[in-house]
PDB file of C-alpha atoms in Angstrom:
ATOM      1  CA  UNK A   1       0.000   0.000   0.000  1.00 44.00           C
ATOM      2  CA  UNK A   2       2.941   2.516   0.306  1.00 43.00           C
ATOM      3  CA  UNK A   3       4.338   1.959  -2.703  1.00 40.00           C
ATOM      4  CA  UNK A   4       0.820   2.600  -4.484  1.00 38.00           C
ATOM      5  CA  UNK A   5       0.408   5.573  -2.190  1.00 43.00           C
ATOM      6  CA  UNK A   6       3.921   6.876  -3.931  1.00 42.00           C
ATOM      7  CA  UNK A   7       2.969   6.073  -6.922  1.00 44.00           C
ATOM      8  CA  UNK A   8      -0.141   8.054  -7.185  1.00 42.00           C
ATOM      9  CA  UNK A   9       1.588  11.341  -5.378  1.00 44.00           C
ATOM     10  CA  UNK A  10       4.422  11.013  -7.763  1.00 43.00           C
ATOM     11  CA  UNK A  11       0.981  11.061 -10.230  1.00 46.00           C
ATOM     12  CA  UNK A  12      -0.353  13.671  -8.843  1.00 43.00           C
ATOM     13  CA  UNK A  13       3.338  16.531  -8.898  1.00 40.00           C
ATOM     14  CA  UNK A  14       3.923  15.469 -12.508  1.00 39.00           C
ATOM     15  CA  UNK A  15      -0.097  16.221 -13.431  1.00 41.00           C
ATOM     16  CA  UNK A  16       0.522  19.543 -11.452  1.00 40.00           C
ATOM     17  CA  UNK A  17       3.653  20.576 -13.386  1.00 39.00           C
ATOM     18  CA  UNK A  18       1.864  19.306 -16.575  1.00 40.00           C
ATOM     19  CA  UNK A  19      -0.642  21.878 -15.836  1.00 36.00           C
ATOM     20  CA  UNK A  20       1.768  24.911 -15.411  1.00 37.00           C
ATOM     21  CA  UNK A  21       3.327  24.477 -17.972  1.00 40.00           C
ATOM     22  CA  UNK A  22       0.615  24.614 -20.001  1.00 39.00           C
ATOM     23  CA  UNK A  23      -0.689  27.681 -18.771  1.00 34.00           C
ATOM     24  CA  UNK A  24       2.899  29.100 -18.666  1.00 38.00           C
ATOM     25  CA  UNK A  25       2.788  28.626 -22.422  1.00 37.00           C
ATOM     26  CA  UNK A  26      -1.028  30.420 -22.887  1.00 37.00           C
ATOM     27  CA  UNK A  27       0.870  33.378 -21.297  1.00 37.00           C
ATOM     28  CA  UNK A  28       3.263  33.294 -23.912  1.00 37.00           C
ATOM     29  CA  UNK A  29       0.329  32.922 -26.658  1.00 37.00           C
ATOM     30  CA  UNK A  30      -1.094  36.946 -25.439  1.00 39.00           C
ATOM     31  CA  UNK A  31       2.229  38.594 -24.563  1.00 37.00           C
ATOM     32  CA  UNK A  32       1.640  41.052 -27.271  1.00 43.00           C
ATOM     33  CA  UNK A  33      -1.681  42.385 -25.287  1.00 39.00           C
ATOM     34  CA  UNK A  34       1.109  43.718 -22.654  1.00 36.00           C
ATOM     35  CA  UNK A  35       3.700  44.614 -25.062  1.00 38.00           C
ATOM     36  CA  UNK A  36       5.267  41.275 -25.336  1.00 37.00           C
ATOM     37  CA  UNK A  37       6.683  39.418 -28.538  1.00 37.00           C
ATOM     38  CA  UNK A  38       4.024  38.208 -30.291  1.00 45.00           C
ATOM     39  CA  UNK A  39       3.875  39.361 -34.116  1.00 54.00           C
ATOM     40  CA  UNK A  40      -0.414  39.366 -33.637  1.00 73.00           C
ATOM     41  CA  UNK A  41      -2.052  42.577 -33.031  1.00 89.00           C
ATOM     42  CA  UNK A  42      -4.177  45.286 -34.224  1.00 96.00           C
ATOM     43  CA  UNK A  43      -1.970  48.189 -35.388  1.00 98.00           C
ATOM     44  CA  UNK A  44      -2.315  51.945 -35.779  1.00 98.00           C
ATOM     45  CA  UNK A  45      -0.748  53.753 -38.079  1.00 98.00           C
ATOM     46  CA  UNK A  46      -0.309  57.301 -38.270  1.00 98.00           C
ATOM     47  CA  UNK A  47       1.211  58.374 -41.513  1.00 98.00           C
ATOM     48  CA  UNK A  48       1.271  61.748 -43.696  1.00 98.00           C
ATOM     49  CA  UNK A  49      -1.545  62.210 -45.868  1.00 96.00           C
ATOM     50  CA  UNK A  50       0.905  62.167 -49.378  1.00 97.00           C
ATOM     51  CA  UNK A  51       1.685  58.371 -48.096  1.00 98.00           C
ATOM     52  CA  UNK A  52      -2.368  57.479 -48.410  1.00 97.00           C
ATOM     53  CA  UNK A  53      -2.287  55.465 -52.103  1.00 96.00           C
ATOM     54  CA  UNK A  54       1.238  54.067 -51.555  1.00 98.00           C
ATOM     55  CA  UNK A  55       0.337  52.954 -47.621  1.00 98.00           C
ATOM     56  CA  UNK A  56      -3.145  51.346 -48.639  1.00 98.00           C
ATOM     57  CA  UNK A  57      -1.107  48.843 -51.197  1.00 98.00           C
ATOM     58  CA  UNK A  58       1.633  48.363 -48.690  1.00 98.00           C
ATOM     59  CA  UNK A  59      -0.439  47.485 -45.941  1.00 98.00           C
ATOM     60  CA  UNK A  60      -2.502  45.109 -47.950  1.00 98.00           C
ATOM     61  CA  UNK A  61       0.807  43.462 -49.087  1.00 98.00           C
ATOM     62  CA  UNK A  62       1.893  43.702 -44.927  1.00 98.00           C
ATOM     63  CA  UNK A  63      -1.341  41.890 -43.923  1.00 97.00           C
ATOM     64  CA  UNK A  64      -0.936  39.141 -46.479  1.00 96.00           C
ATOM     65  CA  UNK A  65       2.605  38.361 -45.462  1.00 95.00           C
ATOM     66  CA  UNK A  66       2.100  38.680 -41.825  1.00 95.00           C
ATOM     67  CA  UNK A  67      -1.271  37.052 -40.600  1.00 93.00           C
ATOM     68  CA  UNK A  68      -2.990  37.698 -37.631  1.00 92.00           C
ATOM     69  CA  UNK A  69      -1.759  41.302 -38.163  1.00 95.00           C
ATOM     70  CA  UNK A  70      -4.231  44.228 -39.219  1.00 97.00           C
ATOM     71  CA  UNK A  71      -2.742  47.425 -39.878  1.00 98.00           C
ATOM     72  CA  UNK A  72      -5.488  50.523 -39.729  1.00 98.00           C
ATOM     73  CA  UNK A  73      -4.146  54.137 -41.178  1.00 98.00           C
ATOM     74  CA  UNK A  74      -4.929  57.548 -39.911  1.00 97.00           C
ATOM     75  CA  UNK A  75      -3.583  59.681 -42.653  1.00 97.00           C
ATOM     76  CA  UNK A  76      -3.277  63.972 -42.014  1.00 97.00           C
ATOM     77  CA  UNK A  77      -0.873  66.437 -42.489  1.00 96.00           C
ATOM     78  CA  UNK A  78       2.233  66.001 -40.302  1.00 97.00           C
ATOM     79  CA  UNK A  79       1.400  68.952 -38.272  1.00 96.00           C
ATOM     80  CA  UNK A  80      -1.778  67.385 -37.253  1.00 97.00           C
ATOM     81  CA  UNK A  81      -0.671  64.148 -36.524  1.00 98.00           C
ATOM     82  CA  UNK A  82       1.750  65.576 -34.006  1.00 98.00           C
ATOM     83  CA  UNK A  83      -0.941  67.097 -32.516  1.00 97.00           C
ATOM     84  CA  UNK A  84      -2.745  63.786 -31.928  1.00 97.00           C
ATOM     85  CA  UNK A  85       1.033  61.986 -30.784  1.00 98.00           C
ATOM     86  CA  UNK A  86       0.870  64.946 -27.941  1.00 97.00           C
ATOM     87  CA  UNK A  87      -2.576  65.041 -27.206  1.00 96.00           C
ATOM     88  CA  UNK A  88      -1.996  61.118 -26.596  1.00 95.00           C
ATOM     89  CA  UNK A  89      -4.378  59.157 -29.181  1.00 94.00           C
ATOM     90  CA  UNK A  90      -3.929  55.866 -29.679  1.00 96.00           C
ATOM     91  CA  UNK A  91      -1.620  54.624 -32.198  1.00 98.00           C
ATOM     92  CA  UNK A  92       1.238  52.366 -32.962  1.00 98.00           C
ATOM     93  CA  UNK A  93       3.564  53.846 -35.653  1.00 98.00           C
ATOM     94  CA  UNK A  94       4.186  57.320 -36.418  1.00 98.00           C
ATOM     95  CA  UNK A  95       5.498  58.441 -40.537  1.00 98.00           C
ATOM     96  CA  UNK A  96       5.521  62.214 -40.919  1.00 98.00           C
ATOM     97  CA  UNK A  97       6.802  63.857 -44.390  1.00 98.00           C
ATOM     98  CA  UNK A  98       9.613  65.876 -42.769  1.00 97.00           C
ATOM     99  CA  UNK A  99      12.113  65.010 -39.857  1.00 97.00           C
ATOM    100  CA  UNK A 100      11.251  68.388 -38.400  1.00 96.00           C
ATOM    101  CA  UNK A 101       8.439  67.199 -37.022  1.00 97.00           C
ATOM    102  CA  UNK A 102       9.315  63.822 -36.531  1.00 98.00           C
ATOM    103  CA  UNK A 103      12.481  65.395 -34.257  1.00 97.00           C
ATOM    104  CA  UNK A 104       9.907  67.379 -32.151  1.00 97.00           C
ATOM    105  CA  UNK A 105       8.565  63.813 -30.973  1.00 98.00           C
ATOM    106  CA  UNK A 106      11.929  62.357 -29.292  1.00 96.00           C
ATOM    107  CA  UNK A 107      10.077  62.147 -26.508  1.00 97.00           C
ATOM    108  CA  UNK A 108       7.467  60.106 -27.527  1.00 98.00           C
ATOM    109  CA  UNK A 109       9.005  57.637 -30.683  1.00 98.00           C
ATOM    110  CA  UNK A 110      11.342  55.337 -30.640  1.00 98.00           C
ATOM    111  CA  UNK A 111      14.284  55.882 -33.068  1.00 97.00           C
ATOM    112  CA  UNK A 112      13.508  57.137 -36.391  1.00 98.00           C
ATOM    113  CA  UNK A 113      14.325  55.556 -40.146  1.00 98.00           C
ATOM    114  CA  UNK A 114      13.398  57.516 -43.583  1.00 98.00           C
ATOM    115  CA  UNK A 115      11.836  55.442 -45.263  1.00 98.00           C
ATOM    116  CA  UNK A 116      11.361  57.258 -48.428  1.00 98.00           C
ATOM    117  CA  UNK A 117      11.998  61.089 -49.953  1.00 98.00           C
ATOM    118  CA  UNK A 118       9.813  62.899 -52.390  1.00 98.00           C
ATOM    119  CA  UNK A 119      10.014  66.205 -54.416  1.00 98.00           C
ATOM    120  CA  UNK A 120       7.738  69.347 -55.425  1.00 98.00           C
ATOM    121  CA  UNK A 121       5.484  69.887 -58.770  1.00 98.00           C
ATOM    122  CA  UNK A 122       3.579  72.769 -59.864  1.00 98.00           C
ATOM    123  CA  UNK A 123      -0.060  71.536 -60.110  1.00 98.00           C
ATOM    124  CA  UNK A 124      -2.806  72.412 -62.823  1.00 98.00           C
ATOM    125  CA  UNK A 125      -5.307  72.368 -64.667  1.00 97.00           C
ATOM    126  CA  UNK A 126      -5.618  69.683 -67.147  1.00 96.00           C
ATOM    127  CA  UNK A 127      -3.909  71.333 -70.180  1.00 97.00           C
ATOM    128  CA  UNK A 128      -2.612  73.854 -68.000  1.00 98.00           C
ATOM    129  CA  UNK A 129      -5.113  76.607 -69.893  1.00 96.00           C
ATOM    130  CA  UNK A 130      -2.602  79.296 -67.924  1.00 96.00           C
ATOM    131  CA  UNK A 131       0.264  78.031 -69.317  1.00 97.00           C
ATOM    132  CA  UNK A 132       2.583  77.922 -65.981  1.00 98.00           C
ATOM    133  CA  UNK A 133       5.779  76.857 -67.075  1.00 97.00           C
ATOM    134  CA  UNK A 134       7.779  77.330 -63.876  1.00 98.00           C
ATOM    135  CA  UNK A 135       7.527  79.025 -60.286  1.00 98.00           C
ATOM    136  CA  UNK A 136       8.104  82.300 -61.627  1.00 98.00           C
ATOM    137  CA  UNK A 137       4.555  82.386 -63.357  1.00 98.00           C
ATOM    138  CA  UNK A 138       2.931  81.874 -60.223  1.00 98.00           C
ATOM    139  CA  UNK A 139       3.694  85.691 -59.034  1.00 97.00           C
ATOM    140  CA  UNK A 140       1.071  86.532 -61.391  1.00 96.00           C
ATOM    141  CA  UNK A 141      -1.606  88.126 -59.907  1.00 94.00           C
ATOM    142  CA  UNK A 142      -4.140  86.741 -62.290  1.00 96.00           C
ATOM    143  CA  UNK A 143      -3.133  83.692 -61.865  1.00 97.00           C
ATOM    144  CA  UNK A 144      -5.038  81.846 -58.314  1.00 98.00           C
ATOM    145  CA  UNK A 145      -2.621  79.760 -56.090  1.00 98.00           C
ATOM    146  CA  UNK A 146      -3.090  77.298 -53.341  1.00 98.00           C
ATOM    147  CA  UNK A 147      -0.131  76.352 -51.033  1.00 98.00           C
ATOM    148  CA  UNK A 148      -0.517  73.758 -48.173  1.00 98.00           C
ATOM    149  CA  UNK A 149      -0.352  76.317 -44.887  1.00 97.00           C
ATOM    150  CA  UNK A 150       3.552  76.873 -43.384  1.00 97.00           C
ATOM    151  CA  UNK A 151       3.005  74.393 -40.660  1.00 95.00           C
ATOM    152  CA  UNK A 152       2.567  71.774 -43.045  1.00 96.00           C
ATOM    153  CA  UNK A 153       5.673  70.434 -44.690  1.00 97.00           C
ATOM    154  CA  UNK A 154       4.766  70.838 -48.144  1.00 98.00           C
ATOM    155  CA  UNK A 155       3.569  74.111 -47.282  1.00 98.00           C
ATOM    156  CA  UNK A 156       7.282  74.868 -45.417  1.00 97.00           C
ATOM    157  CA  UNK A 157       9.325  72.973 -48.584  1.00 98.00           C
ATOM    158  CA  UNK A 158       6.986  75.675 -51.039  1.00 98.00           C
ATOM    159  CA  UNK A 159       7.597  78.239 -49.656  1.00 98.00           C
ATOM    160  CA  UNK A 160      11.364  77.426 -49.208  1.00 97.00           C
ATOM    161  CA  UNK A 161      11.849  77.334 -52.954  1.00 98.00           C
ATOM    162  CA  UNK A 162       9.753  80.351 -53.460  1.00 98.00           C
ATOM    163  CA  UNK A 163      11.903  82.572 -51.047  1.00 98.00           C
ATOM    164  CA  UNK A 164      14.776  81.058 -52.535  1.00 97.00           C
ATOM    165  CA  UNK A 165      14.017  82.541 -55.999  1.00 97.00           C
ATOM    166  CA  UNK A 166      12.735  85.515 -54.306  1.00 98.00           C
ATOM    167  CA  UNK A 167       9.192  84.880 -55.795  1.00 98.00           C
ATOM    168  CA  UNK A 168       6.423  86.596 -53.965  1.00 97.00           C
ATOM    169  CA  UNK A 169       3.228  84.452 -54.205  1.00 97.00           C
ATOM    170  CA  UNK A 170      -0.124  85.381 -52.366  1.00 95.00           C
ATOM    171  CA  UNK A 171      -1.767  82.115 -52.235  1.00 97.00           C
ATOM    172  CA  UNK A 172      -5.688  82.612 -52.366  1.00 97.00           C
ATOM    173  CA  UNK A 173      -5.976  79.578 -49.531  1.00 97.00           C
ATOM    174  CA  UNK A 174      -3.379  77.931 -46.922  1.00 97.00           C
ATOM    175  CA  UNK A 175      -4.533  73.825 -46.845  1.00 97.00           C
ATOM    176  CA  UNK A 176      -4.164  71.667 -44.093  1.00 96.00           C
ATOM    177  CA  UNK A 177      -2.405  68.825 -46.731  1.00 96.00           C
ATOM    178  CA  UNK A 178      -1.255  67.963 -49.294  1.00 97.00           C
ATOM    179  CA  UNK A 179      -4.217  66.395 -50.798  1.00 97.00           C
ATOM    180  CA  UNK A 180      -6.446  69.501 -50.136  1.00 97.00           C
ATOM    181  CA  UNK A 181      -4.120  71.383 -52.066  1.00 98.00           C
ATOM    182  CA  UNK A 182      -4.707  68.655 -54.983  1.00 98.00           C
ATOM    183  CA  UNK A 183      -8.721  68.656 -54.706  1.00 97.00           C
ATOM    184  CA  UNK A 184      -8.794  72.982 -54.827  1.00 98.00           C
ATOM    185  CA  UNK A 185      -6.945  72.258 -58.474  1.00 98.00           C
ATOM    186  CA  UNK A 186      -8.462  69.023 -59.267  1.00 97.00           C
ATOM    187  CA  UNK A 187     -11.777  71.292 -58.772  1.00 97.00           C
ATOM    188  CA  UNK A 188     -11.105  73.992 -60.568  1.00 96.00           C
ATOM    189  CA  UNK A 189     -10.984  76.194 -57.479  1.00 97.00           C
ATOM    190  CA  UNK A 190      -6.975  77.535 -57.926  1.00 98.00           C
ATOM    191  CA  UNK A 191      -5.098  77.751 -61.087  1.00 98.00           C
ATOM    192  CA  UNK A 192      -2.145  75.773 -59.771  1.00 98.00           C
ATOM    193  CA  UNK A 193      -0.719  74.528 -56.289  1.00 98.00           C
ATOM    194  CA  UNK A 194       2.712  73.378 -55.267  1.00 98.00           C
ATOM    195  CA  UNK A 195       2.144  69.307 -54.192  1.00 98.00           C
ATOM    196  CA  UNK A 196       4.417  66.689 -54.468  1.00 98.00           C
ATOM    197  CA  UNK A 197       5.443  64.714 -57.569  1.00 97.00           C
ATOM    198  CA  UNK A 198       3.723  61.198 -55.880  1.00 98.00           C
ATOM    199  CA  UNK A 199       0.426  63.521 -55.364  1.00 97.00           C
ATOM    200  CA  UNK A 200       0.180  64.580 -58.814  1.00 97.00           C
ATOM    201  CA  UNK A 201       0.603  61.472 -60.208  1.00 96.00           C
ATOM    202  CA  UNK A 202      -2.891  60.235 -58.608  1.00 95.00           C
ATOM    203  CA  UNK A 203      -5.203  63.060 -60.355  1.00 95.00           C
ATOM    204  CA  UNK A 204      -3.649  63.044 -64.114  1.00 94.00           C
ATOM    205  CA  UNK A 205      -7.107  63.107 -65.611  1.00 95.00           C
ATOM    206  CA  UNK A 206      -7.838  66.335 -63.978  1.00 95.00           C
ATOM    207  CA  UNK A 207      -4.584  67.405 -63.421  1.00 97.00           C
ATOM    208  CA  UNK A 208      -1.219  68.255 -65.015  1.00 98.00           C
ATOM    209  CA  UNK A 209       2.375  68.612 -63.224  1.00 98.00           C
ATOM    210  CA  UNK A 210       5.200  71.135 -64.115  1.00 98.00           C
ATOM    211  CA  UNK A 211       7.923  70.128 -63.075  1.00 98.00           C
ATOM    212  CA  UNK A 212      10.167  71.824 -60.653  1.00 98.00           C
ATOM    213  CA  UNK A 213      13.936  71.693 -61.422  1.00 97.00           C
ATOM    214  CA  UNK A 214      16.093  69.680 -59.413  1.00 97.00           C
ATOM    215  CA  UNK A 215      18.202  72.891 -58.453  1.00 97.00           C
ATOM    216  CA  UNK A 216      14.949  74.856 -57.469  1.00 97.00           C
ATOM    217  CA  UNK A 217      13.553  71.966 -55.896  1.00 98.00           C
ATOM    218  CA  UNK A 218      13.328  70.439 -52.369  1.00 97.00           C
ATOM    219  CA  UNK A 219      13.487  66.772 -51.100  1.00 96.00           C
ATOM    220  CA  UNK A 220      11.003  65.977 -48.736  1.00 97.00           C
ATOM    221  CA  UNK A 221      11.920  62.515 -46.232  1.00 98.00           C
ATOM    222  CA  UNK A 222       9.678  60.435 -44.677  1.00 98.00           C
ATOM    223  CA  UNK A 223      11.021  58.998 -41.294  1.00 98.00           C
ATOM    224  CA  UNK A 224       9.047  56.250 -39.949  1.00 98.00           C
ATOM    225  CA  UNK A 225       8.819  55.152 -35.874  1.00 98.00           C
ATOM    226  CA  UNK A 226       7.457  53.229 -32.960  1.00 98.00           C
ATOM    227  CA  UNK A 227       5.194  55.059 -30.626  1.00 98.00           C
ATOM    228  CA  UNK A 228       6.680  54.863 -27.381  1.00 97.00           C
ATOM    229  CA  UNK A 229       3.314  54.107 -25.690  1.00 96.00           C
ATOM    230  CA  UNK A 230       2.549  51.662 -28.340  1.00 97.00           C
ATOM    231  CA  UNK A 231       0.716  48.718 -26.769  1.00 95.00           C
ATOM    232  CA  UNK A 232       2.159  46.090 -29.346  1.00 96.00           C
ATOM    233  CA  UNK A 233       5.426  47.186 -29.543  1.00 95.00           C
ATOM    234  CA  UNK A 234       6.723  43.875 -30.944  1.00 95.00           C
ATOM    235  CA  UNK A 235       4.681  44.134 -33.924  1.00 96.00           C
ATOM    236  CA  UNK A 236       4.956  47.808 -34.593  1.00 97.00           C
ATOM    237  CA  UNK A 237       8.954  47.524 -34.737  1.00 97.00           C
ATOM    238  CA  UNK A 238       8.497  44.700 -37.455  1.00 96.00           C
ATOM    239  CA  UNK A 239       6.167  47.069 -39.231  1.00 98.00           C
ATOM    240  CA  UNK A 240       8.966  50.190 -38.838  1.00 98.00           C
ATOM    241  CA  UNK A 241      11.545  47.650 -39.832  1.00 98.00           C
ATOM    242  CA  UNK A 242       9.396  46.093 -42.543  1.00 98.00           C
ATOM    243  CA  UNK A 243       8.830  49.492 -44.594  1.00 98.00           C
ATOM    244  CA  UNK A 244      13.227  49.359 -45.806  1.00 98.00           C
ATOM    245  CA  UNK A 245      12.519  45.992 -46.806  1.00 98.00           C
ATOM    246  CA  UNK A 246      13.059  45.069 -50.747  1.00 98.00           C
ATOM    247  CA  UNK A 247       9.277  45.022 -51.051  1.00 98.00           C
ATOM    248  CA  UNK A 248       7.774  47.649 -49.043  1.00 98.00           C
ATOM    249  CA  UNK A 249      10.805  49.792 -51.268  1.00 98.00           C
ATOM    250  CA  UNK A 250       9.355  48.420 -54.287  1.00 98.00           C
ATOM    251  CA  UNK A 251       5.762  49.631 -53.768  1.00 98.00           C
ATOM    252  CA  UNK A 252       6.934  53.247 -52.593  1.00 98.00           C
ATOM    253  CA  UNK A 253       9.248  53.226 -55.571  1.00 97.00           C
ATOM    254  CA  UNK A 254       6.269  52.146 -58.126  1.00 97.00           C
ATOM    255  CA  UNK A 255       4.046  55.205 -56.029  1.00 97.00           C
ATOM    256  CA  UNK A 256       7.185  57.718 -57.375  1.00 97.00           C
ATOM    257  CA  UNK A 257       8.670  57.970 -53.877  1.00 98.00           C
ATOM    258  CA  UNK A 258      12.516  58.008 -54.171  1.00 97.00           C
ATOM    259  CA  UNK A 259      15.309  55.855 -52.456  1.00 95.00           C
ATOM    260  CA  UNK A 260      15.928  56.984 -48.744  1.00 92.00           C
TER     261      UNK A 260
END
């Protein structure tokens, strides 16, 4: 009888341990709900509004490759998504179109990679009925331009070039982004609007794009980081490292976003 009595405690430790571990190993299963390593989770991304055609493909492409994984996009202009990083909203991953504002956000991002770099066009009219042929044209009084406001990095990098031809443009509107820029021309609302290249390239039915020589020009980067109060921080640091990979490069390069 003592032997089966040791027998059946024996039984009874190795059932116990059994047991642990098992739930030791469910732990491991939801580590990314408390920032652990898990590559699941629901991500957040807060990226520049010129990123919004090039970031829908990507993330497609990300969710495919990675599942279990669903990245969401917030796009603005980088000014306002700054505001939301400081106001604390939410999110996982911050991309902003200038490391100005990315740089104002130590504090809150993890170390930050460019990911990309774009360039300025004049935008118009489809057959450009005012026959713009370079920055200088828009001084004209007659002629109605739209600039993204100064807090805006498109609407810093225009008016950058502008002062450094010593062009005096009155802009009849200061947009939040990029893209609102676009629509006032798209719509017929301004004769032409400093956007970026990648912009113009998604309205050429409505739109055409002067181009802006390379030595009057500006290059706009587009660092990418973690959110330091990122609750999957696992999986947001794979996304981060994901967008330098060959194919994430491929589908900003096909977009018209350059090398970083």
């Amino acid at each position: 009888m003592s032997l089966l009595r040791t027998g059946r405690r024996a039984g009874a430790v190795l059932t116990a341990v059994a047991l642990l571990g098992s739930l030791a190993a469910c732990g491991d299963d939801n580590t990314e709900q408390t920032g652990g390593s898990s590559d699941t989770a629901n991500l957040t991304v807060l990226a520049a509004s010129s990123l919004t055609d090039a970031f829908r493909t990507a993330g497609a492409a990300y969710e495919k490759d990675h599942p279990g994984t669903k990245v969401t996009f917030s796009f603005a202009g980088s000014q306002e998504l700054a505001a939301q990083v400081k106001q604390g909203a939410p999110a996982d991953v911050l991309v902003t179109a200038d490391t100005k504002t990315m740089d104002g956000l130590r504090a809150d991002t993890g170390t930050a990679t460019v990911i990309a770099r774009n360039r300025l066009v004049i935008a118009v009219g489809a057959g450009n009925p005012k026959k713009i042929e370079g920055l200088e044209d828009l001084a004209d009084s007659r002629t109605k331009v739209v600039l993204a406001a100064p807090e805006v990095p498109v609407g810093r990098y225009s008016r950058q070039v502008l002062a450094d031809r010593n062009i005096t443009v009155k802009p009849v509107s200061d947009e939040p982004n990029v893209r609102a820029v676009l629509s006032k021309v798209e719509l017929g609302e301004a004769d032409a609007g400093i956007v970026y290249k990648t912009d113009a390239a998604t309205a050429t039915d409505k739109t055409d794009a002067i181009t802006i020589p390379a030595d009057q020009n500006a290059i706009a980067s587009y660092p990418a980081a973690t959110l330091k109060e990122s609750q999957h921080s696992t999986a947001a640091t794979a996304f981060v490292k994901w967008l330098s990979s060959p194919q994430a490069q491929q589908i900003l390069r096909g977009a018209g976003f350059e090398k970083p």
